[in-house]
Amino acid sequence: MTTDTAPAAAPAEFAPVPVQPPHGRAAAFLVLTFGTFVVGTGEFAIMGMLPEFAASLKLSTADAGYAITAYALGVVIGAPLITIMGARLSRRELLLLLYVLFCGGNLLSIVMPTAGLIEIGRFITGLPHGALFGISALVAASMVDHSRRGWAVGRVLSGIAIATLVGAPFSTFAADHFGWRVSYLIIGLCGLITFAGVWRYIPADKPNRKNSPLKEVTALFNTQVLLTLLTAAVGFGGMFTIYTYLTSVLQNVTHVPEWEIMAFMIVWGAGMLAGANVGAWLVDRNLSLAAILALSGSAVGMLVFPFVLHNPALLMIDVFLIPTFVNALGPALQTRLMDFAGDAQTLAASLNHSAFNVANAMGASLGSALLAAQYSYGSLGIGAALLSIGGLVVYLLALALLKRSLVPA
């Protein structure tokens, strides 16, 4: 591994000059945010439409869930693979190709007649996911002053939170009334709109034709980069331990009416949106403090979870606070990767979202294991808190190693 190095703050006269989009920053940011909203909707939509999806293909809900697994597998494999293969392309060129792949995968999912072939379509759709988010964040950061990178990253990644708040519920509504294929057709068409927006509004940066996949991979092996990715893979996991089984908790423990479950889901999405914005604000003031507060606050919210399950009002507050704290971690880790990744900027930014999906799988699996072992639903909060605490320990280790490496011999 390479030696840890601190991200030195450049003097003002040497600070990178923000890139000027051809038709203004407002339009460019709108396109990038809309893009993360569309891709985020494509990821989360299947969870709400799973019953209709399963019924249309005459599958059990468990078997239909393999479509979710196929997408997640595509994300984990696609982020490093596509980024390495596209090392010589400009960021704008790579974004355009990734949206073509995203739209093509959605089209395949729509036209395929059997579950197995649809899973292949979902796998292909997942391939560009991590790279799309990572490169969008890098493009956003390049268009603002160095001191506003956190705001730029948070602005673009807020599209993911908006997807949980608006996109996924709308997709469920469309699937219930017109079928799941129509939902994915709409998502694919929105992907084409994003492609056109990237073509027109995103600045055409110069490609690095001398770059090589080996250089991208070699530059990645920095202790701080790897520990930041590990922080994401562990620290985000607790959110999914609770979110995956939140509906079951509301039905079997809190006993709220059906309409109120949707209200809880909307509040969860609002918490994610708030977290993205609060986290971005904190990053531009103190990056490490933002990450520590996010992980510590989420652990506290999760430890409170078992004690408020029987009180809908208190549970509603906790359901807002947990994703607020957890999602505040996103801008901090994405910005930290920019500081330490060196020549592997694109690969590191993309792998951050692979780590996020590892956290998704880890958190959901932990929740499943706890319930299978006959523990109560309250145990989900304890297990989730342990993952947040684990992420905090990894992050503090990264800070300690960095501090030690900066001590003069």
Coordinates of C-alpha atoms in Angstrom, one line a residue:
M1 CA 0.0 0.0 0.0
T2 CA 1.2 3.5 -0.6
T3 CA 2.1 5.8 2.2
D4 CA -0.7 7.8 3.8
T5 CA -0.5 11.5 2.7
A6 CA -2.5 14.4 4.0
P7 CA -4.6 16.3 1.5
A8 CA -2.7 19.6 1.5
A9 CA -4.8 22.8 1.2
A10 CA -3.7 24.6 -1.9
P11 CA -2.9 28.3 -1.7
A12 CA -5.6 30.4 -3.3
E13 CA -3.4 31.3 -6.3
F14 CA -2.9 27.6 -7.0
A15 CA -6.4 26.3 -6.2
P16 CA -8.1 24.6 -9.2
V17 CA -10.2 27.0 -11.2
P18 CA -13.8 25.8 -11.3
V19 CA -14.9 24.3 -14.6
Q20 CA -17.4 26.5 -16.5
P21 CA -20.4 24.5 -17.9
P22 CA -21.5 25.6 -21.4
H23 CA -24.9 26.8 -20.3
G24 CA -24.4 27.7 -16.7
R25 CA -23.9 25.8 -13.4
A26 CA -27.6 25.7 -12.5
A27 CA -28.5 23.7 -15.6
A28 CA -25.5 21.4 -15.1
F29 CA -26.4 20.7 -11.5
L30 CA -30.0 20.1 -12.4
V31 CA -29.0 17.5 -15.0
L32 CA -26.7 15.7 -12.6
T33 CA -29.2 15.7 -9.7
F34 CA -32.0 14.5 -12.0
G35 CA -29.7 11.7 -13.2
T36 CA -29.0 10.4 -9.7
F37 CA -32.8 10.7 -9.0
V38 CA -33.5 8.5 -12.1
V39 CA -30.9 5.9 -11.3
G40 CA -31.8 5.9 -7.6
T41 CA -35.5 5.4 -8.6
G42 CA -34.5 2.5 -10.8
E43 CA -32.7 0.8 -7.8
F44 CA -35.4 1.3 -5.2
A45 CA -38.5 0.9 -7.4
I46 CA -38.5 -2.9 -7.5
M47 CA -38.8 -3.0 -3.7
G48 CA -42.2 -1.4 -3.7
M49 CA -43.5 -3.2 -6.9
L50 CA -42.2 -6.6 -5.9
P51 CA -45.7 -8.1 -5.2
E52 CA -46.9 -7.0 -8.7
F53 CA -43.7 -8.1 -10.3
A54 CA -43.9 -11.6 -8.7
A55 CA -47.6 -12.0 -9.6
S56 CA -47.1 -11.1 -13.2
L57 CA -44.3 -13.7 -13.6
K58 CA -46.1 -16.3 -11.3
L59 CA -43.2 -16.3 -8.8
S60 CA -43.1 -16.3 -5.1
T61 CA -42.0 -13.1 -3.5
A62 CA -38.7 -14.8 -2.4
D63 CA -37.9 -15.9 -5.9
A64 CA -38.8 -12.5 -7.3
G65 CA -36.3 -11.0 -4.9
Y66 CA -33.5 -12.4 -7.0
A67 CA -34.0 -9.5 -9.4
I68 CA -32.9 -7.2 -6.6
T69 CA -29.9 -9.4 -5.9
A70 CA -29.0 -9.4 -9.6
Y71 CA -29.0 -5.6 -9.7
A72 CA -26.9 -5.3 -6.6
L73 CA -24.4 -7.8 -8.0
G74 CA -24.2 -5.6 -11.2
V75 CA -23.4 -2.6 -9.1
V76 CA -20.6 -4.2 -7.1
I77 CA -19.0 -5.7 -10.3
G78 CA -19.7 -2.8 -12.6
A79 CA -18.3 0.1 -10.6
P80 CA -14.6 -1.0 -10.7
L81 CA -14.9 -2.9 -14.0
I82 CA -16.4 -0.1 -16.1
T83 CA -14.3 2.6 -14.5
I84 CA -11.0 0.8 -15.2
M85 CA -12.1 0.0 -18.8
G86 CA -13.0 3.7 -19.3
A87 CA -9.8 5.1 -17.8
R88 CA -8.8 6.9 -21.0
L89 CA -12.2 8.5 -21.5
S90 CA -13.3 12.0 -20.3
R91 CA -15.8 12.1 -17.5
R92 CA -18.5 13.5 -19.9
E93 CA -17.8 10.7 -22.5
L94 CA -18.0 8.1 -19.7
L95 CA -21.3 9.5 -18.4
L96 CA -22.9 9.4 -21.8
L97 CA -21.8 5.7 -22.3
L98 CA -23.1 4.8 -18.8
Y99 CA -26.5 6.3 -19.5
V100 CA -26.7 4.3 -22.7
L101 CA -26.0 1.2 -20.7
F102 CA -28.5 2.1 -18.1
C103 CA -31.3 2.8 -20.6
G104 CA -30.4 -0.4 -22.5
G105 CA -30.6 -2.5 -19.3
N106 CA -34.0 -1.1 -18.5
L107 CA -35.2 -1.9 -22.0
L108 CA -34.0 -5.5 -21.7
S109 CA -35.8 -5.8 -18.4
I110 CA -39.0 -4.7 -20.0
V111 CA -38.9 -6.9 -23.1
M112 CA -37.6 -10.2 -21.6
P113 CA -40.3 -12.8 -21.1
T114 CA -38.9 -14.9 -18.3
A115 CA -37.6 -14.3 -14.7
G116 CA -34.1 -15.5 -15.5
L117 CA -33.7 -13.2 -18.6
I118 CA -35.2 -10.3 -16.6
E119 CA -32.6 -10.9 -13.9
I120 CA -29.9 -10.6 -16.7
G121 CA -31.5 -7.3 -17.7
R122 CA -31.4 -6.1 -14.1
F123 CA -27.8 -7.1 -13.7
I124 CA -26.8 -5.1 -16.8
T125 CA -28.8 -2.1 -15.5
G126 CA -26.9 -2.3 -12.3
L127 CA -23.4 -2.2 -14.0
P128 CA -23.3 1.6 -14.5
H129 CA -24.9 2.5 -11.2
G130 CA -21.8 3.1 -9.0
A131 CA -19.8 4.8 -11.8
L132 CA -22.7 7.1 -12.6
F133 CA -23.0 8.3 -9.0
G134 CA -19.2 8.6 -8.5
I135 CA -18.5 10.5 -11.7
S136 CA -21.5 12.8 -11.2
A137 CA -20.1 13.7 -7.8
L138 CA -16.6 14.4 -9.3
V139 CA -18.1 16.5 -12.1
A140 CA -20.1 18.5 -9.6
A141 CA -17.1 19.1 -7.4
S142 CA -15.1 20.3 -10.4
M143 CA -17.6 23.1 -11.1
V144 CA -17.3 24.9 -7.8
D145 CA -14.6 26.4 -5.6
H146 CA -12.6 23.9 -3.5
S147 CA -14.3 25.1 -0.3
R148 CA -17.7 24.2 -1.6
R149 CA -17.1 20.6 -2.7
G150 CA -19.2 19.2 0.1
W151 CA -22.2 21.3 -1.0
A152 CA -21.7 20.3 -4.6
V153 CA -21.5 16.6 -3.8
G154 CA -24.4 16.7 -1.4
R155 CA -26.5 18.6 -4.0
V156 CA -26.0 16.0 -6.7
L157 CA -26.4 13.0 -4.4
S158 CA -29.6 14.4 -2.9
G159 CA -31.2 12.9 -6.0
I160 CA -30.9 9.5 -4.4
A161 CA -32.9 10.7 -1.3
I162 CA -35.5 12.3 -3.6
A163 CA -35.8 8.9 -5.3
T164 CA -36.8 7.3 -2.0
L165 CA -39.2 10.2 -1.3
V166 CA -40.9 10.6 -4.7
G167 CA -39.5 8.3 -7.3
A168 CA -40.0 4.9 -5.6
P169 CA -43.6 5.6 -4.4
F170 CA -44.6 6.9 -7.9
S171 CA -43.1 3.8 -9.5
T172 CA -45.1 1.6 -7.1
F173 CA -48.3 3.6 -8.0
A174 CA -47.5 3.1 -11.7
A175 CA -46.8 -0.6 -11.3
D176 CA -50.1 -1.1 -9.4
H177 CA -52.2 0.6 -12.1
F178 CA -50.3 -0.1 -15.3
G179 CA -47.8 -2.9 -14.6
W180 CA -44.2 -3.0 -13.5
R181 CA -43.0 -2.9 -17.2
V182 CA -44.5 0.5 -17.6
S183 CA -42.7 1.7 -14.5
Y184 CA -39.4 0.7 -15.9
L185 CA -40.3 2.1 -19.3
I186 CA -40.8 5.5 -17.7
I187 CA -37.5 5.2 -15.8
G188 CA -35.7 4.3 -19.1
L189 CA -37.2 7.3 -20.9
C190 CA -36.1 9.5 -18.0
G191 CA -32.6 8.0 -18.5
L192 CA -32.7 9.1 -22.2
I193 CA -33.7 12.6 -21.1
T194 CA -30.7 12.6 -18.7
F195 CA -28.5 11.5 -21.6
A196 CA -29.6 14.5 -23.7
G197 CA -29.0 16.8 -20.7
V198 CA -25.5 15.5 -20.2
W199 CA -24.8 15.9 -23.9
R200 CA -25.9 19.6 -23.8
Y201 CA -25.2 20.9 -20.4
I202 CA -22.2 19.0 -18.9
P203 CA -18.8 20.6 -19.7
A204 CA -16.6 18.6 -22.2
D205 CA -13.5 17.9 -20.2
K206 CA -10.3 16.7 -21.9
P207 CA -9.8 12.9 -21.9
N208 CA -6.6 11.5 -20.6
R209 CA -5.6 9.2 -23.4
K210 CA -2.3 8.4 -21.7
N211 CA -4.0 7.1 -18.7
S212 CA -4.1 3.3 -18.2
P213 CA -6.3 0.9 -16.2
L214 CA -3.2 -0.3 -14.3
K215 CA -2.4 3.3 -13.2
E216 CA -6.0 3.7 -12.0
V217 CA -5.8 0.5 -10.0
T218 CA -2.3 1.1 -8.6
A219 CA -3.2 4.6 -7.4
L220 CA -6.1 3.1 -5.5
F221 CA -4.0 1.2 -3.0
N222 CA -3.7 3.9 -0.4
T223 CA -4.5 3.0 3.2
Q224 CA -6.8 6.0 3.6
V225 CA -8.8 5.2 0.5
L226 CA -9.3 1.6 1.5
L227 CA -10.3 2.5 5.1
T228 CA -12.7 5.1 3.8
L229 CA -14.4 2.5 1.6
L230 CA -14.5 0.1 4.5
T231 CA -16.1 2.8 6.6
A232 CA -18.8 3.0 4.0
A233 CA -19.3 -0.7 3.7
V234 CA -19.8 -1.1 7.4
G235 CA -21.1 2.2 8.5
F236 CA -24.1 2.4 6.1
G237 CA -25.1 -1.2 6.9
G238 CA -27.1 -0.4 10.0
M239 CA -29.6 1.7 8.0
F240 CA -30.5 -1.3 5.8
T241 CA -30.8 -3.6 8.9
I242 CA -33.8 -1.4 9.9
Y243 CA -35.1 -0.2 6.6
T244 CA -35.4 -3.7 5.1
Y245 CA -37.8 -4.8 7.9
L246 CA -39.4 -1.5 8.8
T247 CA -42.7 -2.4 7.2
S248 CA -42.8 -5.7 9.1
V249 CA -42.1 -3.8 12.3
L250 CA -44.9 -1.4 11.7
Q251 CA -47.3 -4.2 10.9
N252 CA -46.4 -6.7 13.6
V253 CA -45.2 -4.6 16.5
T254 CA -46.4 -1.0 16.2
H255 CA -49.7 -2.1 14.6
V256 CA -50.3 1.0 12.5
P257 CA -52.9 1.1 9.7
E258 CA -51.8 0.5 6.1
W259 CA -52.0 4.2 5.1
E260 CA -49.7 5.1 8.0
I261 CA -47.0 2.8 6.7
M262 CA -46.6 4.9 3.6
A263 CA -46.4 8.0 5.9
F264 CA -43.4 6.3 7.7
M265 CA -41.7 5.6 4.4
I266 CA -42.1 9.2 3.3
V267 CA -40.7 10.4 6.6
W268 CA -37.7 8.0 6.1
G269 CA -37.1 9.5 2.6
A270 CA -37.4 13.0 4.1
G271 CA -34.7 12.1 6.6
M272 CA -32.4 10.9 3.8
L273 CA -32.9 14.2 2.0
A274 CA -32.2 16.2 5.1
G275 CA -29.1 14.1 5.8
A276 CA -27.7 14.7 2.4
N277 CA -28.0 18.5 2.8
V278 CA -26.9 18.7 6.5
G279 CA -23.9 16.4 5.7
A280 CA -22.9 18.6 2.8
W281 CA -23.1 21.7 4.9
L282 CA -20.9 20.1 7.6
V283 CA -18.3 18.8 5.2
D284 CA -17.4 22.3 4.0
R285 CA -16.7 23.2 7.6
N286 CA -15.1 20.1 9.1
L287 CA -15.0 16.9 7.1
S288 CA -13.9 14.5 9.9
L289 CA -16.3 16.0 12.4
A290 CA -19.2 15.5 9.9
A291 CA -18.3 11.8 9.5
I292 CA -17.9 11.3 13.3
L293 CA -21.2 13.0 14.1
A294 CA -23.0 11.1 11.4
L295 CA -21.8 7.7 12.6
S296 CA -22.2 8.5 16.3
G297 CA -25.7 10.0 15.8
S298 CA -26.9 7.1 13.8
A299 CA -25.7 4.6 16.4
V300 CA -27.7 6.5 19.1
G301 CA -30.8 6.6 17.0
M302 CA -30.5 2.9 16.4
L303 CA -30.1 2.1 20.1
V304 CA -33.2 4.1 20.8
F305 CA -35.2 2.1 18.1
P306 CA -36.1 -0.9 20.3
F307 CA -37.6 1.4 23.0
V308 CA -40.0 3.4 20.8
L309 CA -41.5 0.5 18.7
H310 CA -44.8 0.7 20.6
N311 CA -45.1 4.4 20.4
P312 CA -45.9 5.6 16.8
A313 CA -45.1 9.2 17.5
L314 CA -41.7 8.6 19.0
L315 CA -41.0 5.9 16.3
M316 CA -41.8 8.5 13.6
I317 CA -39.2 10.8 15.1
D318 CA -36.6 8.1 15.2
V319 CA -37.4 7.0 11.7
F320 CA -36.6 10.5 10.6
L321 CA -33.4 10.9 12.6
I322 CA -31.8 7.5 11.7
P323 CA -31.6 8.1 7.9
T324 CA -30.7 11.8 8.5
F325 CA -27.6 10.9 10.5
V326 CA -26.6 7.9 8.2
N327 CA -27.1 9.8 4.9
A328 CA -25.1 12.7 6.3
L329 CA -22.1 10.3 6.0
G330 CA -22.3 10.2 2.2
P331 CA -20.9 13.6 1.3
A332 CA -18.1 13.2 3.9
L333 CA -16.9 9.9 2.5
Q334 CA -17.2 11.0 -1.1
T335 CA -15.3 14.1 -0.5
R336 CA -12.6 12.3 1.6
L337 CA -12.0 9.9 -1.3
M338 CA -11.4 13.0 -3.6
D339 CA -8.7 14.1 -1.1
F340 CA -6.8 10.8 -1.0
A341 CA -7.5 8.9 -4.2
G342 CA -4.8 10.7 -6.3
D343 CA -4.9 9.4 -9.8
A344 CA -7.7 7.0 -9.0
Q345 CA -10.4 9.7 -8.5
T346 CA -13.0 8.1 -10.8
L347 CA -12.4 4.5 -9.5
A348 CA -12.5 5.5 -5.8
A349 CA -15.6 7.6 -6.3
S350 CA -17.3 4.7 -8.1
L351 CA -16.3 2.1 -5.5
N352 CA -17.9 4.2 -2.8
H353 CA -21.2 3.2 -4.2
S354 CA -20.2 -0.5 -4.5
A355 CA -19.3 -0.2 -0.8
F356 CA -22.8 1.2 -0.2
N357 CA -24.4 -1.8 -1.8
V358 CA -22.1 -4.1 0.2
A359 CA -23.6 -2.3 3.2
N360 CA -27.1 -2.9 1.9
A361 CA -26.4 -6.7 1.6
M362 CA -24.6 -6.8 5.0
G363 CA -27.3 -4.9 6.8
A364 CA -30.2 -6.9 5.3
S365 CA -28.5 -10.2 6.0
L366 CA -27.8 -9.2 9.6
G367 CA -31.5 -8.4 10.1
S368 CA -32.5 -11.7 8.5
A369 CA -30.1 -13.6 10.8
L370 CA -31.4 -11.9 13.9
L371 CA -35.0 -12.6 13.1
A372 CA -34.3 -16.2 12.0
A373 CA -32.6 -16.8 15.4
Q374 CA -35.9 -15.8 17.0
Y375 CA -34.7 -12.5 18.4
S376 CA -37.3 -9.7 18.6
Y377 CA -37.8 -6.9 16.1
G378 CA -36.1 -4.7 18.7
S379 CA -32.8 -6.5 18.1
L380 CA -32.7 -5.0 14.7
G381 CA -31.8 -1.6 16.4
I382 CA -29.0 -3.2 18.4
G383 CA -27.5 -5.0 15.4
A384 CA -27.8 -1.8 13.3
A385 CA -26.1 0.2 16.0
L386 CA -23.2 -2.2 16.1
L387 CA -22.6 -1.7 12.4
S388 CA -22.6 2.1 12.8
I389 CA -20.2 1.8 15.7
G390 CA -18.0 -0.5 13.6
G391 CA -17.9 2.1 10.9
L392 CA -16.9 4.7 13.5
V393 CA -14.1 2.5 14.7
V394 CA -12.8 2.1 11.2
Y395 CA -12.9 5.8 10.6
L396 CA -11.2 6.7 13.8
L397 CA -8.5 4.1 12.9
A398 CA -8.0 5.9 9.6
L399 CA -7.6 9.2 11.4
A400 CA -5.1 7.7 13.8
L401 CA -3.0 6.2 11.1
L402 CA -3.0 9.4 9.2
K403 CA -1.9 11.4 12.2
R404 CA 0.9 8.9 12.9
S405 CA 2.2 9.1 9.3
L406 CA 2.4 12.9 9.6
V407 CA 4.6 12.8 12.8
P408 CA 8.2 13.7 11.8
A409 CA 10.6 10.9 12.1

